[in-house]
Amino acid sequence: MTNKITIKDVAEKAGVSVTTVSQILNGKGARFSKKTQERVLKLKDEMHYVPDFNARNLILHSSKTIGVLVPNIGNPFFSTFFRGIQTVCRNAHYLPLVFSASNDETTEKYYLGNLVERSVDGLIIASSSVTADTIDNILKPNRIPYLLFDRNQINDDGDRLQVDDYQGGSIAAEHLAKLGHKRIVVMMPKQLTRNLRKRLDGFINGLLQRGIHFNEEQDLVAAPLTKLGGYEQTDAVLKRRPTAVFCGNDELAIGLYRGLHEREIQIPEDLSVMGYDNIDLAEYVTPKLTTIEQPILELGETSARLILNRINDLQMSRQLVDVPVKLTERSSTGRPVE
Amino acid sequence: MTNKITIKDVAEKAGVSVTTVSQILNGKGARFSKKTQERVLKLKDEMHYVPDFNARNLILHSSKTIGVLVPNIGNPFFSTFFRGIQTVCRNAHYLPLVFSASNDETTEKYYLGNLVERSVDGLIIASSSVTADTIDNILKPNRIPYLLFDRNQINDDGDRLQVDDYQGGSIAAEHLAKLGHKRIVVMMPKQLTRNLRKRLDGFINGLLQRGIHFNEEQDLVAAPLTKLGGYEQTDAVLKRRPTAVFCGNDELAIGLYRGLHEREIQIPEDLSVMGYDNIDLAEYVTPKLTTIEQPILELGETSARLILNRINDLQMSRQLVDVPVKLTERSSTGRPVE
């Protein structure tokens, strides 16, 4: 425990009661003498008294906080996403509390439980491991508003920010097909989250429409969505002799870059590589990465706005926001050399 | 406000008083009938009642939280640093609250004030803009323990984690001098934080010891510690016709990489580039980045341990921990071609 200056300290020093100090500091001190009021206000400043927020919390069952659960704050996608949340929350005088859960259900449950104990006002859940069970047993009975970022399998009726992943996959397929690629590999995690599943479906159907066959059993290389994941699966990718690789996110693509550079395989001359997200890093790698752009900062800002709307009006109708994606063509994709 | 299930809700449903519920839930229910005890415990589960942490906070003036202020959570250095803090805090049952302050004093003050209001138990200040004034007027009077990560100018008597920046700069100079470089440029922000000043002093003295002259007015290119900062100052670097560049951090170096690649300047054949930090990305760029390695995860873990020690014993003597750094040689530095 800290030794924070309390209202009791101020009252003792001023020689008045705690109630007197409280009323004066809350602007309800008219019934006390001018002298007492001034003495209390002066002591408050001199002693650097900061009112205790917990007292307010206890009465209002609100802490003016928004919990944010992300799978990995080390991925620039999520640090940018959080930056957007931080800006909107600050304007609304809420404090966003972010936790990185490493795609681990136990960890997510731990932070979620902690946040509920601390009377968090709302939750933005951008991690994938939060289960329907957790939502039904912790969030719903305590009527805590939450916003599901479209990564998990839960088919609930809550507010939702929907990035058009199907379209994203479809645009990626169109881009690679138009360049003339026919042997294409996809890198994604083994356990597909809801949004990745849609991304993959859009991609496969996009290829099919252009007469290109994709066999999910053979042409999908499993890798976690990290740089290391992409790097470690380089050989698994090359074994399939593709002319192009579509990566589940930019971090994976950057990991694959490393593996290809180490093997002196040229991008895009020997192999075209495509990412997903458009994190700032995509422009800093060589060659610059062709990717599907998500408006990441905007996603964070919109998430914060939706959850604040919901906190202010629990009864309002369901909020569903669709977010479009687009192709950002750079230098990592080109025509295949046969 | 949320509609969290309160102890009052449980009491009403059970047909007993709030005090009765409180005592039963706190294991002091022996004086009530077995039937009442069972009814209350069953209702607690059925209603998914989560005790309110704020009540506890108010009594103990502790929130079991550690505030963490970083300049930029988007820099992998700080996301890894935070990961270390998160691990140690979790084991100690504290919740770490991180805020990214963008090197802006107003923003840092805002989050600091908010954290104090919320009875944060301690602070890890890894941002540079927190002033001595803020510490003297907010933290000290409220006796809130804080740990200064060695980035700011404040010469206080608090606990401190000291990374040996002077040695880091010195090792970097030795490496470049041994390769035969004589025309060297340094990229760092205009406003040097305490640790950067030491890094630069170590570097300059290291060069001097080897008979290489460095003119701070001419040979220092000012740039913020970001990828964009490094990229935008590429021409300013090249104008000085160096054979090697020592960057204040890895992000700067990666930004410079982009500028050099766009101008088809080869690293290290045309120009050697050296970073500082050894973020994970340093191995994923081409060529792999030679850098000074800081034990980032360990820095986070140690910071958390020091502040927890201090929270548990405000009277203990000053904690000063020295953290060594070392050279990690990769492929971005080589002999100059004259």
XYZ file of C-alpha atoms in Angstrom:
676
model
C 0.000 0.000 0.000
C 1.079 3.552 -0.667
C 0.900 6.349 1.856
C -1.304 8.553 -0.221
C -2.460 11.754 1.384
C -6.072 11.083 2.413
C -9.017 13.337 3.082
C -8.510 12.424 6.750
C -4.978 13.873 6.675
C -6.336 17.127 5.289
C -9.150 17.217 7.858
C -6.778 16.615 10.773
C -4.398 19.330 9.662
C -7.291 21.747 9.133
C -8.831 20.865 12.479
C -12.213 20.095 10.941
C -14.184 16.943 10.181
C -13.805 14.744 7.107
C -17.367 15.661 6.110
C -16.472 19.352 6.213
C -13.462 18.832 3.948
C -15.485 16.661 1.594
C -18.246 19.240 1.269
C -15.842 22.127 0.741
C -13.859 20.241 -1.900
C -17.063 19.285 -3.676
C -18.201 22.904 -3.874
C -20.864 22.483 -1.197
C -19.067 24.431 1.493
C -21.263 27.561 1.564
C -22.425 26.866 5.088
C -18.886 26.987 6.485
C -17.026 30.200 7.260
C -15.004 31.787 4.489
C -11.929 31.256 6.662
C -12.530 27.506 6.999
C -13.168 27.129 3.297
C -9.973 28.934 2.425
C -7.922 26.983 4.948
C -9.151 23.646 3.548
C -8.573 24.617 -0.079
C -5.104 25.926 0.724
C -4.162 22.771 2.626
C -5.453 20.612 -0.218
C -2.941 22.316 -2.517
C -0.105 22.453 -0.026
C -0.442 18.801 0.877
C -0.886 17.788 -2.786
C -4.045 15.919 -1.928
C -5.424 13.906 -4.861
C -9.015 12.724 -4.302
C -9.413 8.980 -4.220
C -11.085 7.700 -7.307
C -11.966 4.430 -5.616
C -14.538 6.104 -3.399
C -16.292 7.361 -6.489
C -15.984 3.943 -8.130
C -17.574 2.210 -5.218
C -20.644 4.416 -5.331
C -21.091 4.507 -9.095
C -19.891 0.981 -9.892
C -17.838 2.567 -12.597
C -14.124 3.104 -12.843
C -14.117 5.117 -16.045
C -11.951 2.445 -17.613
C -12.138 0.368 -20.778
C -10.368 -2.981 -20.792
C -8.626 -3.949 -24.013
C -7.537 -7.541 -24.623
C -5.177 -8.119 -27.548
C -3.321 -11.303 -28.510
C 0.067 -9.623 -28.950
C 0.918 -5.975 -28.277
C 4.309 -6.653 -29.922
C 2.583 -6.883 -33.296
C 2.526 -3.327 -34.724
C -1.061 -3.994 -35.772
C -2.157 -4.042 -32.139
C 0.021 -1.189 -30.915
C -1.466 1.028 -33.635
C -4.945 -0.283 -32.841
C -4.384 0.627 -29.174
C -3.134 4.077 -30.137
C -6.502 4.724 -31.796
C -8.339 3.536 -28.674
C -6.157 5.679 -26.421
C -6.969 8.870 -28.357
C -10.742 8.420 -28.304
C -10.761 7.315 -24.651
C -8.772 10.325 -23.585
C -11.229 12.705 -25.193
C -14.047 10.903 -23.388
C -12.133 10.888 -20.067
C -11.861 7.139 -19.922
C -8.678 5.235 -19.202
C -7.954 2.290 -21.525
C -6.225 -0.670 -19.887
C -4.508 -2.973 -22.356
C -3.371 -6.540 -21.777
C -1.508 -8.806 -24.118
C -2.770 -12.327 -23.718
C -0.430 -14.290 -26.001
C -3.345 -16.261 -27.443
C -3.573 -18.110 -24.146
C -7.049 -18.723 -22.789
C -5.946 -18.892 -19.137
C -4.155 -15.571 -19.414
C -7.122 -13.933 -21.072
C -9.458 -15.231 -18.408
C -7.098 -13.955 -15.721
C -7.070 -10.397 -17.069
C -10.765 -10.458 -17.798
C -11.574 -11.515 -14.235
C -9.262 -8.856 -12.849
C -10.893 -6.175 -14.969
C -14.385 -7.179 -13.870
C -13.353 -7.105 -10.198
C -12.123 -3.594 -10.771
C -15.447 -2.469 -12.228
C -14.245 -1.916 -15.755
C -16.982 -0.085 -17.678
C -16.551 -1.936 -20.918
C -14.313 -4.311 -22.821
C -12.816 -4.387 -26.278
C -11.929 -7.995 -26.982
C -9.522 -8.283 -29.888
C -8.072 -11.575 -28.762
C -9.281 -14.847 -30.079
C -9.267 -17.140 -27.094
C -12.069 -15.592 -25.068
C -14.755 -18.243 -25.057
C -18.527 -18.034 -25.228
C -18.470 -19.622 -21.791
C -16.472 -16.715 -20.339
C -18.803 -14.209 -21.916
C -21.901 -16.009 -20.642
C -20.579 -16.548 -17.126
C -18.672 -13.359 -16.424
C -19.663 -10.541 -18.728
C -23.348 -11.101 -19.318
C -24.525 -11.632 -15.700
C -22.579 -8.522 -14.650
C -24.014 -6.657 -17.616
C -20.605 -5.440 -18.700
C -20.669 -4.067 -22.246
C -18.167 -5.652 -24.597
C -17.174 -5.302 -28.202
C -15.944 -8.319 -30.085
C -13.337 -7.575 -32.635
C -14.111 -10.022 -35.350
C -11.567 -12.691 -34.483
C -13.444 -15.265 -32.598
C -15.893 -17.954 -33.274
C -18.554 -16.707 -30.947
C -21.887 -16.116 -32.628
C -23.311 -13.758 -30.088
C -25.690 -10.867 -30.474
C -23.325 -8.202 -29.134
C -21.844 -5.158 -30.841
C -19.307 -6.040 -33.457
C -16.744 -4.412 -35.675
C -16.654 -6.407 -38.886
C -13.693 -6.058 -41.164
C -14.524 -7.513 -44.546
C -12.067 -10.389 -44.454
C -13.833 -12.310 -47.183
C -13.360 -9.392 -49.539
C -9.732 -9.042 -48.395
C -8.994 -12.653 -49.320
C -10.848 -12.260 -52.563
C -8.867 -9.133 -53.580
C -5.600 -10.932 -52.773
C -6.598 -13.865 -54.988
C -7.558 -11.526 -57.802
C -4.205 -9.739 -57.602
C -2.142 -12.940 -57.729
C -4.324 -14.552 -60.409
C -4.100 -11.492 -62.649
C -0.300 -11.623 -62.417
C -0.506 -15.180 -63.757
C 0.212 -17.244 -60.643
C -1.219 -20.744 -60.538
C 0.821 -22.516 -57.863
C 0.016 -20.576 -54.725
C 0.652 -21.374 -51.081
C -1.167 -19.805 -48.110
C 0.454 -19.407 -44.671
C -1.934 -19.207 -41.728
C -2.221 -20.612 -38.199
C -3.529 -24.130 -37.807
C -6.458 -22.950 -35.698
C -8.244 -20.492 -37.919
C -10.038 -17.710 -36.106
C -13.320 -16.568 -37.563
C -11.783 -13.695 -39.500
C -8.937 -15.827 -40.881
C -11.437 -18.465 -41.981
C -13.295 -15.803 -43.950
C -10.047 -14.443 -45.351
C -9.137 -17.912 -46.570
C -12.608 -18.627 -47.985
C -12.520 -15.350 -49.906
C -9.076 -16.232 -51.216
C -9.957 -19.782 -52.277
C -13.176 -18.720 -53.974
C -11.389 -15.832 -55.658
C -8.932 -18.310 -57.148
C -11.677 -20.764 -58.135
C -13.536 -18.038 -60.010
C -10.419 -17.617 -62.118
C -10.059 -21.346 -62.664
C -7.198 -21.850 -60.216
C -7.402 -24.854 -57.971
C -6.441 -24.606 -54.299
C -6.251 -27.701 -52.105
C -6.515 -26.722 -48.451
C -4.897 -29.953 -47.319
C -1.830 -29.542 -49.495
C -1.426 -25.851 -50.155
C -1.892 -24.425 -46.672
C 1.244 -24.129 -44.534
C 0.464 -23.818 -40.836
C 2.352 -21.107 -38.934
C 1.588 -18.825 -35.975
C 1.014 -15.177 -36.956
C 4.500 -14.002 -36.011
C 7.768 -13.189 -37.772
C 9.322 -16.294 -36.246
C 6.381 -18.380 -37.445
C 6.917 -17.270 -41.042
C 10.672 -17.719 -40.849
C 10.513 -21.237 -39.464
C 8.127 -22.440 -42.162
C 10.241 -21.249 -45.105
C 11.219 -24.773 -46.143
C 7.656 -26.020 -45.794
C 6.615 -23.265 -48.212
C 9.428 -23.927 -50.711
C 8.808 -27.693 -50.692
C 5.470 -27.003 -52.380
C 7.248 -25.140 -55.240
C 4.846 -22.194 -55.381
C 5.293 -19.057 -57.494
C 3.420 -16.971 -54.926
C 2.658 -17.025 -51.197
C -0.288 -15.316 -49.510
C 0.504 -14.720 -45.821
C -2.158 -14.407 -43.119
C -0.561 -11.183 -41.879
C 2.406 -8.908 -42.604
C 4.485 -10.229 -39.707
C 4.373 -13.719 -41.234
C 5.447 -12.294 -44.590
C 8.384 -10.475 -42.988
C 9.447 -13.727 -41.334
C 9.282 -15.498 -44.687
C 11.371 -12.683 -46.223
C 14.169 -13.568 -43.823
C 14.030 -17.241 -44.739
C 14.060 -16.417 -48.454
C 16.938 -13.936 -48.141
C 19.005 -16.494 -46.258
C 18.457 -18.924 -49.135
C 19.193 -16.195 -51.705
C 15.761 -16.559 -53.214
C 14.727 -13.292 -54.894
C 11.407 -11.592 -54.153
C 9.437 -11.286 -56.433
C 11.617 -12.724 -59.243
C 11.724 -16.230 -57.732
C 8.713 -15.977 -55.473
C 5.960 -13.384 -54.999
C 5.034 -12.662 -51.370
C 1.858 -10.987 -50.211
C 0.934 -9.880 -46.697
C -2.208 -8.739 -44.881
C -2.779 -5.699 -42.556
C -0.468 -3.027 -43.962
C 1.455 -2.372 -40.735
C 3.892 0.545 -41.019
C 6.767 -1.897 -41.354
C 5.464 -3.101 -44.736
C 7.076 -0.067 -46.364
C 10.384 -0.567 -44.570
C 11.264 -4.053 -45.765
C 13.030 -4.833 -49.030
C 11.258 -5.214 -51.371
C 8.313 -3.209 -50.056
C 5.459 -5.529 -49.251
C 2.297 -5.854 -51.332
C -0.514 -6.319 -48.844
C -4.192 -5.941 -48.034
C -4.650 -2.738 -46.115
C -6.808 -2.542 -43.028
C -7.435 0.933 -41.592
C -5.771 -0.019 -38.298
C -5.808 3.298 -36.438
C -9.411 3.839 -37.490
C -10.298 0.355 -36.254
C -9.007 1.326 -32.815
C -10.844 4.646 -32.819
C -14.105 3.096 -33.986
C -13.867 0.291 -31.423
C -13.516 2.848 -28.652
C -16.439 4.872 -29.969
C -18.716 1.835 -30.187
C -17.982 0.677 -26.662
C -18.450 4.200 -25.263
C -21.808 4.459 -27.058
C -22.824 1.194 -25.474
C -21.688 2.228 -21.995
C -23.786 5.349 -22.276
C -26.844 3.464 -23.469
C -27.099 -0.196 -22.608
C -30.506 -0.424 -24.274
C -29.585 0.873 -27.718
C -29.937 -1.498 -30.642
C -27.049 -3.638 -31.817
C -24.116 -1.805 -33.390
C -22.604 -3.509 -36.410
C -19.933 -1.608 -38.289
C -18.488 -2.879 -41.544
C -14.948 -1.862 -42.346
C -13.675 -2.165 -45.934
C -10.181 -3.279 -46.923
C -8.168 -2.630 -50.061
C -5.148 -3.760 -52.039
C -1.874 -1.888 -51.515
C 0.380 -2.960 -54.337
C 4.113 -2.583 -53.795
C 7.152 -4.491 -55.031
C 6.948 -7.967 -53.483
C 4.623 -9.393 -56.130
C 5.245 -9.775 -59.844
C 4.648 -12.121 -62.773
C 5.830 -15.689 -62.266
C 8.856 -16.798 -64.248
C 8.207 -20.320 -65.521
C -21.825 2.840 -15.257
C -22.247 -0.892 -15.533
C -24.951 -2.864 -13.811
C -22.607 -5.125 -11.961
C -24.200 -7.582 -9.592
C -23.642 -6.070 -6.138
C -23.543 -7.555 -2.688
C -26.889 -5.838 -2.153
C -28.429 -7.816 -5.018
C -27.228 -11.039 -3.439
C -28.498 -9.988 0.001
C -31.948 -9.090 -1.332
C -32.348 -12.344 -3.188
C -31.167 -14.298 -0.136
C -33.470 -12.335 2.164
C -30.633 -11.460 4.551
C -28.639 -8.307 5.299
C -25.604 -7.066 3.365
C -23.509 -7.621 6.493
C -24.603 -11.239 6.637
C -23.600 -11.826 3.010
C -20.302 -10.022 3.525
C -19.406 -12.118 6.566
C -20.365 -15.388 4.919
C -18.378 -14.601 1.762
C -15.366 -13.622 3.844
C -15.389 -16.932 5.681
C -16.730 -15.400 8.903
C -20.209 -16.867 8.654
C -19.984 -19.442 11.438
C -22.621 -17.673 13.531
C -25.256 -18.032 10.805
C -27.248 -21.184 10.171
C -25.798 -23.760 7.801
C -28.855 -23.210 5.599
C -28.266 -19.451 5.339
C -24.598 -19.942 4.591
C -25.355 -22.418 1.850
C -28.064 -20.236 0.347
C -25.738 -17.229 0.158
C -22.851 -19.181 -1.342
C -25.142 -20.807 -3.897
C -26.648 -17.459 -4.894
C -23.183 -15.941 -5.227
C -22.362 -18.565 -7.849
C -25.739 -18.535 -9.557
C -25.776 -14.758 -9.846
C -22.092 -14.657 -10.919
C -21.317 -12.102 -8.233
C -17.771 -10.706 -8.485
C -16.666 -8.835 -5.323
C -15.939 -5.166 -5.887
C -12.247 -4.454 -5.747
C -12.863 -0.758 -5.219
C -14.151 -1.328 -1.699
C -10.873 -3.000 -0.843
C -8.910 -0.216 -2.547
C -10.639 2.448 -0.573
C -9.721 0.866 2.725
C -6.151 -0.093 1.875
C -5.294 2.851 -0.395
C -3.909 0.291 -2.765
C -5.241 -0.898 -6.070
C -2.698 -3.658 -6.650
C -1.670 -1.899 -9.822
C 1.626 -0.702 -11.280
C 1.532 2.176 -13.729
C 3.933 1.966 -16.660
C 4.685 5.035 -18.780
C 6.507 4.425 -22.057
C 7.211 6.870 -24.878
C 6.000 4.596 -27.668
C 4.426 1.155 -27.283
C 4.722 0.779 -31.081
C 8.488 0.430 -30.714
C 9.178 -3.303 -30.232
C 11.637 -2.322 -27.510
C 8.783 -1.148 -25.297
C 6.341 -3.916 -26.143
C 8.987 -6.473 -25.148
C 9.849 -4.414 -22.057
C 6.160 -4.433 -21.088
C 5.943 -8.174 -21.654
C 8.641 -8.622 -18.992
C 6.740 -6.391 -16.580
C 3.495 -8.229 -17.252
C 5.005 -11.609 -16.359
C 6.493 -10.517 -13.033
C 3.402 -8.535 -12.064
C 1.150 -11.455 -12.729
C 3.128 -13.721 -10.439
C 2.925 -11.053 -7.748
C -0.818 -10.529 -8.323
C -0.430 -6.955 -9.489
C -1.988 -5.526 -12.626
C 0.345 -3.452 -14.823
C -1.303 -0.522 -16.609
C 0.655 0.745 -19.582
C 0.299 4.084 -21.328
C 2.089 5.306 -24.393
C 2.824 8.986 -24.019
C 4.345 9.869 -27.429
C 7.113 11.880 -25.773
C 4.550 14.515 -24.919
C 4.757 16.050 -21.463
C 1.071 16.962 -21.277
C 0.045 13.416 -22.149
C 2.418 11.953 -19.594
C 1.123 14.266 -16.887
C -2.430 13.334 -17.801
C -1.833 9.608 -17.367
C 0.271 10.114 -14.281
C -2.454 12.177 -12.611
C -5.065 9.611 -13.539
C -2.984 6.800 -12.101
C -2.448 8.638 -8.822
C -6.177 9.319 -8.484
C -6.733 5.614 -8.916
C -4.327 4.760 -6.102
C -1.697 3.131 -8.248
C 0.799 1.380 -5.952
C 3.898 2.233 -7.910
C 5.143 3.598 -11.197
C 7.691 2.531 -13.759
C 8.603 5.631 -15.723
C 10.346 4.732 -18.962
C 9.338 7.913 -20.730
C 11.579 10.883 -20.920
C 9.271 13.830 -20.530
C 8.248 13.359 -16.909
C 9.736 16.351 -15.147
C 11.307 16.761 -11.732
C 8.448 19.135 -11.021
C 5.862 16.394 -11.594
C 7.764 14.024 -9.372
C 8.125 16.590 -6.600
C 4.530 17.774 -6.739
C 2.605 14.606 -7.402
C 4.594 11.503 -6.559
C 6.662 12.521 -3.556
C 3.937 14.145 -1.411
C 1.696 11.147 -2.005
C 4.614 8.857 -1.245
C 4.057 6.830 -4.383
C 7.047 4.623 -5.192
C 8.462 5.100 -8.655
C 11.283 3.674 -10.682
C 13.040 5.853 -13.223
C 14.185 4.013 -16.236
C 17.380 5.777 -17.090
C 16.062 8.077 -19.780
C 15.524 11.351 -18.126
C 17.565 14.161 -16.832
C 16.270 14.040 -13.321
C 18.991 13.601 -10.743
C 16.847 12.288 -7.970
C 17.617 9.850 -5.201
C 15.033 7.247 -6.189
C 15.485 3.672 -7.315
C 17.001 3.381 -10.733
C 17.729 0.826 -13.388
C 20.942 1.881 -15.066
C 21.781 0.445 -18.423
C 25.416 1.102 -19.191
C 24.867 3.430 -22.117
C 28.350 4.877 -21.928
C 29.792 1.413 -22.429
C 27.295 0.754 -25.235
C 28.456 3.826 -27.135
C 32.052 2.943 -26.456
C 31.663 -0.624 -27.805
C 29.974 0.725 -30.940
C 32.882 3.132 -31.553
C 35.398 0.354 -31.044
C 33.612 -1.871 -33.548
C 33.472 0.776 -36.282
C 37.023 2.008 -35.630
C 38.426 -1.511 -35.822
C 36.775 -1.974 -39.218
C 38.670 1.101 -40.364
C 35.922 3.736 -40.481
C 36.973 7.351 -40.058
C 34.066 9.359 -41.435
C 31.209 8.440 -39.155
C 27.789 10.021 -38.688
C 25.549 9.591 -35.621
C 21.739 9.815 -35.822
C 19.974 10.787 -32.608
C 17.133 13.072 -31.507
C 17.873 16.752 -31.083
C 16.911 16.671 -27.407
C 19.205 14.068 -25.930
C 17.772 12.189 -22.986
C 20.181 11.305 -20.219
C 20.830 7.809 -21.541
C 21.338 8.994 -25.121
C 23.771 11.654 -23.910
C 25.803 8.934 -22.211
C 25.571 6.721 -25.280
C 26.922 9.559 -27.403
C 29.672 10.472 -24.926
C 30.822 6.855 -24.823
C 30.822 6.763 -28.612
C 32.737 10.023 -29.082
C 35.340 9.132 -26.472
C 35.693 5.664 -27.929
C 36.489 7.205 -31.308
C 38.876 9.765 -29.784
C 40.816 7.021 -28.025
C 41.428 5.548 -31.453
C 42.449 8.887 -32.927
C 39.203 9.480 -34.794
C 37.758 12.956 -34.629
C 34.024 13.499 -34.171
C 32.498 16.964 -34.383
C 29.120 16.994 -32.653
C 28.005 20.091 -34.556
C 28.720 18.611 -37.968
C 28.545 14.868 -37.623
C 25.322 14.485 -35.650
C 22.109 14.210 -37.696
C 19.007 14.984 -35.644
C 16.094 12.564 -36.024
C 13.329 11.274 -33.745
C 13.807 7.656 -32.638
C 11.394 6.177 -35.181
C 11.580 4.395 -38.509
C 10.126 7.465 -40.185
C 12.714 9.656 -38.459
C 15.567 7.590 -39.889
C 14.023 7.409 -43.342
C 13.427 11.136 -43.608
C 16.993 12.025 -42.680
C 18.643 9.773 -45.295
C 19.801 12.696 -47.426
C 21.089 14.586 -44.404
C 23.204 11.523 -43.587
C 24.481 11.048 -47.139
C 25.362 14.719 -47.545
C 28.078 14.211 -44.936
C 29.628 11.389 -47.025
C 30.224 8.976 -44.158
C 31.411 5.388 -44.493
C 29.463 4.376 -41.376
C 26.379 5.507 -39.435
C 25.713 4.821 -35.766
C 21.957 5.058 -35.077
C 20.491 5.906 -31.656
C 18.197 2.878 -31.862
C 17.308 0.017 -34.208
C 14.118 1.649 -35.448
C 16.140 4.605 -36.754
C 18.514 2.207 -38.503
C 15.603 0.374 -40.151
C 14.253 3.720 -41.384
C 17.655 4.572 -42.835
C 17.756 1.134 -44.523
C 14.646 2.110 -46.465
C 16.156 5.416 -47.583
C 19.364 3.668 -48.669
C 17.531 0.884 -50.530
C 15.459 3.446 -52.415
C 18.711 5.127 -53.525
C 20.265 1.744 -54.368
C 23.041 2.284 -51.862
C 24.400 -1.062 -50.673
C 24.740 -1.928 -46.977
C 27.505 -2.456 -45.883
C 29.448 -2.178 -49.187
C 28.656 1.512 -49.670
C 27.733 2.381 -46.105
C 27.920 0.504 -42.797
C 24.864 0.896 -40.538
C 24.774 0.149 -36.837
C 21.754 0.157 -34.516
C 21.139 0.053 -30.773
C 18.741 -2.135 -28.697
C 18.631 -5.432 -30.605
C 14.875 -5.569 -31.070
C 13.681 -8.824 -32.616
C 13.285 -7.103 -35.967
C 17.057 -6.587 -36.234
C 17.376 -10.174 -37.478
C 14.570 -9.817 -39.991
C 15.902 -6.942 -42.070
C 18.328 -7.352 -44.995
C 21.195 -7.273 -44.284
C 20.800 -8.345 -40.672
C 21.563 -5.431 -38.382
C 24.736 -5.109 -36.318
C 23.660 -3.542 -33.036
C 24.289 -3.059 -29.341
C 22.188 -5.554 -27.450
C 20.190 -4.564 -24.400
C 18.523 -7.420 -22.474
C 15.067 -5.945 -23.105
C 12.819 -8.610 -21.587
C 15.082 -8.773 -18.539
C 14.915 -4.993 -18.206
C 11.139 -5.249 -17.959
C 11.277 -8.080 -15.450
C 13.876 -6.341 -13.286
C 11.951 -3.064 -13.343
C 8.863 -4.834 -12.074
C 10.848 -6.605 -9.343
C 12.454 -3.369 -8.140
C 9.183 -1.491 -7.904
C 7.492 -4.388 -6.108
C 10.379 -4.518 -3.607
C 9.906 -0.819 -2.986
C 6.127 -1.108 -2.577
C 6.670 -3.793 0.035
C 9.262 -1.784 1.908
C 9.219 1.969 1.497
C 12.086 2.331 3.966
C 14.631 0.057 2.272
C 17.818 1.644 0.992
C 18.118 2.886 -2.563
C 18.083 0.227 -5.274
C 20.526 0.787 -8.116
C 20.840 -1.959 -10.678
C 23.444 -1.852 -13.423
C 22.614 -3.633 -16.634
C 25.411 -4.477 -19.073
C 25.156 -4.280 -22.853
C 27.089 -6.056 -25.583
C 27.894 -6.002 -29.275
C 25.839 -8.206 -31.582
C 27.693 -8.293 -34.855
C 25.703 -9.150 -37.964
C 25.951 -8.180 -41.631
C 25.235 -4.446 -41.794
C 28.781 -3.362 -40.951
C 31.985 -4.046 -42.860
C 35.273 -2.455 -43.935
C 34.959 0.865 -45.733
C 35.761 0.897 -49.455
C 37.799 4.035 -50.180
